[in-house]
């Protein structure tokens, strides 16, 4: 195992801006050679991030609460730090892939002295409010800050088509974009509002669970008839491609607020609800997950929207029923 070198750690951070200039827009001075990177948190995603940095030739320091998780990365050439504070001190760029913003702050609290003058990038789940609070905390600690989201699975880290979203000061992003692009070729800066990555993560991610539950529901229907779930996959893929193809048109309707020229109306969906429920009940499946979706459609019909585009459901979503 490569030994942790505290002197080298101090030297590696010497290119950073001083703490007095390290507010949210502070940018480290560039230096020769690959930028040292620290990765905090070695779950499946954090480990994939660290492995990508190592493979790209960046001196990579890693830390995890369960130190044994660092062993595979050490074999690849990473250096395991004995503490989070030592890990932060090792690099001007600190990438945290921990459980939420509160968990990230808890890990970094003992390392606030080392964090000053460095750049912190968070790649964890959480709310836009959490991202804003994290950005304010980082600024108070004297660190530059970017918040980000990995829009793919750990196995895809480093691939040309893997998408990562970032938000925060553009100058900070620009300074480290070549390093961050190692994690995925489709690396995007959404804007300087620090909560934008978390906002888009939630907005885009809202599609995931309904789509997956829909797939599982369909698989339950087929396997109940002795067919395999695998037999459904080619058709599901085509169906999802069709859905992807109509998203620009739906988005245009929403942005214009014009739902009166539908290619698929609310009424079409309403007409199919009864058969969908009956088939599921006949198969002995739980239809509880369908009820809230069908209720949205019933409300839209009650509002006189049956002839409007299905995108008009957004107007129903914008007016939630008050809690009893």
Coordinates of C-alpha atoms in Angstrom, one line a residue:
X1 CA 0.0 0.0 0.0
X2 CA 1.4 3.4 -0.9
X3 CA 2.1 5.4 2.3
X4 CA 0.4 8.7 3.0
X5 CA 2.9 11.5 2.8
X6 CA 1.8 14.6 4.8
X7 CA 4.6 16.8 3.4
X8 CA 3.5 15.9 -0.2
X9 CA -0.1 16.6 0.7
X10 CA 0.8 20.1 1.9
X11 CA 2.8 20.8 -1.2
X12 CA 0.1 19.6 -3.5
X13 CA -2.3 22.3 -2.2
X14 CA 0.2 25.1 -2.6
X15 CA -1.3 26.1 -6.0
X16 CA -4.6 27.1 -4.4
X17 CA -5.7 30.6 -3.8
X18 CA -5.3 31.9 -0.2
X19 CA -8.3 31.6 2.1
X20 CA -8.9 35.4 2.0
X21 CA -9.7 35.1 -1.7
X22 CA -11.4 31.7 -1.6
X23 CA -15.1 32.7 -1.6
X24 CA -17.5 31.0 -3.9
X25 CA -15.8 32.3 -7.0
X26 CA -12.2 31.6 -6.0
X27 CA -10.2 29.7 -8.6
X28 CA -6.9 27.9 -7.9
X29 CA -3.8 28.9 -9.8
X30 CA -3.0 26.3 -12.5
X31 CA 0.3 24.5 -12.3
X32 CA 2.3 22.0 -14.4
X33 CA 1.3 18.4 -14.5
X34 CA -1.9 16.6 -13.7
X35 CA -4.1 18.1 -11.0
X36 CA -4.1 16.1 -7.7
X37 CA -7.6 15.0 -6.8
X38 CA -9.1 13.8 -3.5
X39 CA -12.2 11.6 -3.5
X40 CA -14.2 11.3 -0.3
X41 CA -16.6 8.4 -0.1
X42 CA -15.9 5.1 -1.7
X43 CA -19.3 3.5 -2.4
X44 CA -19.9 2.1 -5.8
X45 CA -20.1 5.6 -7.4
X46 CA -17.2 7.2 -5.4
X47 CA -15.0 4.2 -6.2
X48 CA -15.8 4.6 -9.9
X49 CA -14.9 8.3 -9.8
X50 CA -11.6 7.7 -8.0
X51 CA -10.7 4.8 -10.5
X52 CA -11.4 7.2 -13.4
X53 CA -9.0 9.8 -12.0
X54 CA -6.3 7.2 -11.4
X55 CA -6.7 5.8 -14.9
X56 CA -6.3 9.3 -16.3
X57 CA -3.0 9.8 -14.5
X58 CA -4.1 12.2 -11.8
X59 CA -2.5 11.8 -8.4
X60 CA -5.6 10.6 -6.4
X61 CA -6.1 10.5 -2.7
X62 CA -9.0 8.6 -1.3
X63 CA -10.8 8.3 2.1
X64 CA -13.7 6.3 3.3
X65 CA -15.2 5.6 6.8
X66 CA -14.7 1.9 6.1
X67 CA -11.0 2.0 5.2
X68 CA -11.1 -1.5 3.6
X69 CA -13.1 -0.1 0.6
X70 CA -9.9 1.8 -0.4
X71 CA -7.9 -1.3 -1.0
X72 CA -8.9 -1.9 -4.7
X73 CA -8.1 1.7 -5.5
X74 CA -4.8 1.6 -3.7
X75 CA -3.9 -1.4 -5.9
X76 CA -4.6 0.8 -8.9
X77 CA -2.3 3.5 -7.6
X78 CA -4.4 5.7 -5.4
X79 CA -3.2 6.9 -2.0
X80 CA -5.3 6.2 1.1
X81 CA -5.4 9.0 3.6
X82 CA -5.8 8.2 7.3
X83 CA -8.5 10.8 7.8
X84 CA -10.8 13.1 5.9
X85 CA -8.7 16.1 7.0
X86 CA -5.6 14.5 5.6
X87 CA -7.4 13.6 2.4
X88 CA -8.6 17.2 1.9
X89 CA -5.1 18.5 2.6
X90 CA -3.7 16.3 -0.2
X91 CA -5.3 18.0 -3.2
X92 CA -6.6 21.4 -4.4
X93 CA -9.7 19.6 -5.9
X94 CA -11.8 17.7 -3.4
X95 CA -14.7 15.6 -4.8
X96 CA -17.2 14.4 -2.2
X97 CA -19.5 11.5 -3.1
X98 CA -21.2 10.9 0.2
X99 CA -24.7 10.4 1.5
X100 CA -26.4 13.8 1.1
X101 CA -25.3 17.3 2.0
X102 CA -25.6 16.8 5.7
X103 CA -23.4 13.7 5.6
X104 CA -20.9 15.6 3.5
X105 CA -20.7 18.5 6.0
X106 CA -20.4 16.0 8.9
X107 CA -17.4 14.4 7.2
X108 CA -15.8 17.8 6.4
X109 CA -16.3 19.5 9.8
X110 CA -13.0 18.1 11.2
X111 CA -11.3 19.3 8.0
X112 CA -12.4 22.9 7.7
X113 CA -8.9 24.3 8.3
X114 CA -7.6 22.2 5.4
X115 CA -10.6 23.0 3.2
X116 CA -9.9 26.8 3.0
X117 CA -8.5 27.8 -0.3
X118 CA -9.5 24.6 -2.1
X119 CA -12.3 23.7 -4.4
X120 CA -15.1 21.3 -3.2
X121 CA -17.2 19.5 -5.7
X122 CA -20.2 17.6 -4.3
X123 CA -21.6 14.6 -6.3
X124 CA -24.4 13.4 -4.1
X125 CA -28.1 13.2 -4.0
X126 CA -30.1 15.9 -2.2
X127 CA -32.5 18.8 -2.6
X128 CA -31.9 22.2 -4.2
X129 CA -32.2 23.8 -0.7
X130 CA -29.5 21.4 0.5
X131 CA -27.3 22.4 -2.4
X132 CA -27.8 26.1 -1.5
X133 CA -27.0 25.5 2.1
X134 CA -23.9 23.4 1.1
X135 CA -22.7 26.3 -1.1
X136 CA -23.1 28.8 1.7
X137 CA -21.3 26.5 4.2
X138 CA -18.4 26.0 1.7
X139 CA -18.1 29.7 1.2
X140 CA -18.0 30.3 4.9
X141 CA -15.2 27.8 5.2
X142 CA -13.2 29.6 2.5
X143 CA -13.7 27.1 -0.3
X144 CA -14.7 27.4 -3.9
X145 CA -17.7 25.2 -4.6
X146 CA -19.5 23.3 -7.4
X147 CA -22.4 21.1 -7.0
X148 CA -22.9 18.2 -9.4
X149 CA -24.9 15.2 -10.4
X150 CA -23.9 12.0 -12.2
X151 CA -26.7 11.0 -14.6
X152 CA -25.6 7.4 -15.0
X153 CA -24.6 4.3 -13.2
X154 CA -21.1 3.7 -11.7
X155 CA -20.1 1.3 -14.5
X156 CA -20.6 4.2 -17.0
X157 CA -18.2 6.6 -15.3
X158 CA -15.5 7.8 -17.7
X159 CA -17.4 6.9 -20.9
X160 CA -17.8 9.5 -23.6
X161 CA -21.6 9.6 -23.4
X162 CA -21.9 9.7 -19.6
X163 CA -23.6 12.9 -18.5
X164 CA -22.6 14.9 -15.5
X165 CA -24.4 18.2 -14.5
X166 CA -22.6 21.0 -12.6
X167 CA -23.7 24.3 -11.1
X168 CA -21.8 27.1 -9.5
X169 CA -19.4 29.9 -10.5
X170 CA -18.4 29.5 -14.1
X171 CA -14.8 30.4 -13.5
X172 CA -14.5 27.5 -11.0
X173 CA -16.0 25.1 -13.5
X174 CA -13.8 26.4 -16.3
X175 CA -10.6 25.9 -14.1
X176 CA -11.4 22.3 -13.5
X177 CA -13.5 21.3 -16.6
X178 CA -10.7 19.1 -18.1
X179 CA -10.4 17.2 -14.9
X180 CA -14.1 16.8 -14.4
X181 CA -14.6 15.7 -18.0
X182 CA -12.6 12.6 -17.2
X183 CA -15.7 11.4 -15.3
X184 CA -17.9 11.6 -18.4
X185 CA -17.7 13.1 -21.9
X186 CA -21.1 14.8 -21.6
X187 CA -20.1 17.3 -18.9
X188 CA -22.4 20.3 -18.7
X189 CA -22.3 23.6 -16.7
X190 CA -26.0 24.6 -16.1
X191 CA -25.4 28.0 -14.6
X192 CA -24.0 29.9 -11.7
X193 CA -27.0 29.3 -9.4
X194 CA -25.6 26.7 -7.1
X195 CA -28.8 24.7 -6.8
X196 CA -29.3 24.1 -10.5
X197 CA -27.6 20.7 -10.7
X198 CA -29.8 19.4 -7.8
X199 CA -32.9 21.0 -9.4
X200 CA -32.3 19.3 -12.7
X201 CA -31.3 16.1 -11.0
X202 CA -34.7 16.0 -9.3
X203 CA -36.6 17.2 -12.4
X204 CA -35.0 14.7 -14.7
X205 CA -35.0 12.0 -12.1
X206 CA -38.7 12.3 -11.5
X207 CA -39.1 10.1 -14.6
X208 CA -37.1 7.2 -13.2
X209 CA -39.3 5.5 -10.6
X210 CA -42.6 5.7 -12.5
X211 CA -40.9 4.3 -15.6
X212 CA -39.2 1.5 -13.7
X213 CA -42.4 0.6 -11.8
X214 CA -44.2 0.6 -15.1
X215 CA -41.7 -1.8 -16.5
X216 CA -42.0 -4.0 -13.4
X217 CA -45.8 -3.9 -13.7
X218 CA -45.6 -5.0 -17.3
X219 CA -43.1 -7.7 -16.4
X220 CA -45.5 -9.0 -13.7
X221 CA -48.3 -9.2 -16.3
X222 CA -46.1 -11.2 -18.7
X223 CA -44.4 -13.5 -16.2
X224 CA -47.9 -14.3 -14.8
X225 CA -48.7 -15.7 -18.2
X226 CA -45.5 -17.8 -18.3
X227 CA -43.6 -15.4 -20.5
X228 CA -40.2 -14.0 -19.6
X229 CA -39.5 -10.5 -18.6
X230 CA -36.6 -10.6 -21.1
X231 CA -39.1 -11.1 -23.9
X232 CA -40.6 -7.6 -23.2
X233 CA -37.3 -5.7 -23.3
X234 CA -37.0 -5.0 -27.0
X235 CA -40.5 -3.6 -27.1
X236 CA -40.0 -1.6 -24.0
X237 CA -36.9 0.0 -25.5
X238 CA -38.8 0.9 -28.6
X239 CA -41.6 2.4 -26.4
X240 CA -39.2 4.5 -24.4
X241 CA -37.6 5.7 -27.6
X242 CA -41.0 6.8 -28.8
X243 CA -41.5 8.6 -25.6
X244 CA -38.1 10.3 -25.9
X245 CA -39.1 11.4 -29.4
X246 CA -42.2 13.3 -28.3
X247 CA -40.6 15.1 -25.3
X248 CA -39.5 18.1 -27.4
X249 CA -43.1 18.6 -28.6
X250 CA -44.5 18.3 -25.1
X251 CA -41.9 20.7 -23.7
X252 CA -42.8 23.2 -26.5
X253 CA -46.5 22.9 -25.6
X254 CA -45.7 23.5 -21.9
X255 CA -43.4 26.5 -22.6
X256 CA -46.1 28.1 -24.9
X257 CA -48.9 27.2 -22.6
X258 CA -50.8 25.9 -25.6
X259 CA -52.4 22.5 -25.2
X260 CA -55.1 22.7 -27.9
X261 CA -53.4 20.9 -30.8
X262 CA -52.7 17.5 -29.2
X263 CA -51.2 14.5 -30.9
X264 CA -52.2 12.6 -27.8
X265 CA -55.1 13.9 -25.7
X266 CA -56.0 13.6 -22.0
X267 CA -59.2 11.9 -23.1
X268 CA -57.2 9.1 -24.9
X269 CA -55.5 8.2 -21.6
X270 CA -58.8 8.5 -19.7
X271 CA -60.5 6.0 -22.0
X272 CA -57.8 3.4 -21.4
X273 CA -57.8 3.6 -17.6
X274 CA -60.6 1.1 -17.0
X275 CA -59.1 -1.6 -19.1
X276 CA -55.7 -1.1 -17.5
X277 CA -57.1 -1.5 -14.0
X278 CA -59.2 -4.5 -14.9
X279 CA -56.3 -6.3 -16.6
X280 CA -54.1 -5.7 -13.6
X281 CA -56.7 -6.9 -11.1
X282 CA -57.4 -10.0 -13.2
X283 CA -53.7 -10.8 -13.0
X284 CA -53.8 -10.3 -9.2
X285 CA -51.5 -7.3 -9.3
X286 CA -51.4 -4.3 -6.9
X287 CA -52.9 -1.3 -8.7
X288 CA -52.2 1.1 -5.9
X289 CA -49.4 2.8 -7.8
X290 CA -51.7 3.5 -10.7
X291 CA -54.4 5.3 -8.7
X292 CA -52.6 8.7 -8.2
X293 CA -51.7 8.8 -11.9
X294 CA -55.3 8.1 -12.9
X295 CA -56.6 10.6 -10.4
X296 CA -54.5 13.3 -12.2
X297 CA -56.3 12.4 -15.4
X298 CA -59.7 12.4 -13.8
X299 CA -59.0 15.8 -12.4
X300 CA -57.9 17.1 -15.8
X301 CA -61.1 15.7 -17.4
X302 CA -63.2 17.4 -14.7
X303 CA -61.5 20.7 -15.6
X304 CA -62.6 20.3 -19.2
X305 CA -59.2 19.3 -20.5
X306 CA -60.2 16.0 -22.2
X307 CA -59.5 17.3 -25.7
X308 CA -56.3 19.0 -24.7
X309 CA -52.8 17.5 -25.0
X310 CA -51.6 15.2 -22.2
X311 CA -49.1 17.8 -21.5
X312 CA -51.9 19.8 -19.9
X313 CA -51.6 17.6 -16.9
X314 CA -48.8 19.9 -15.8
X315 CA -51.6 22.5 -15.0
X316 CA -53.2 19.9 -12.6
X317 CA -49.8 19.2 -11.0
X318 CA -49.3 23.0 -10.4
X319 CA -52.5 23.0 -8.3
X320 CA -52.2 20.3 -5.7
X321 CA -55.2 19.3 -3.6
X322 CA -54.7 20.8 -0.1
X323 CA -54.1 18.2 2.5
X324 CA -57.1 17.2 4.6

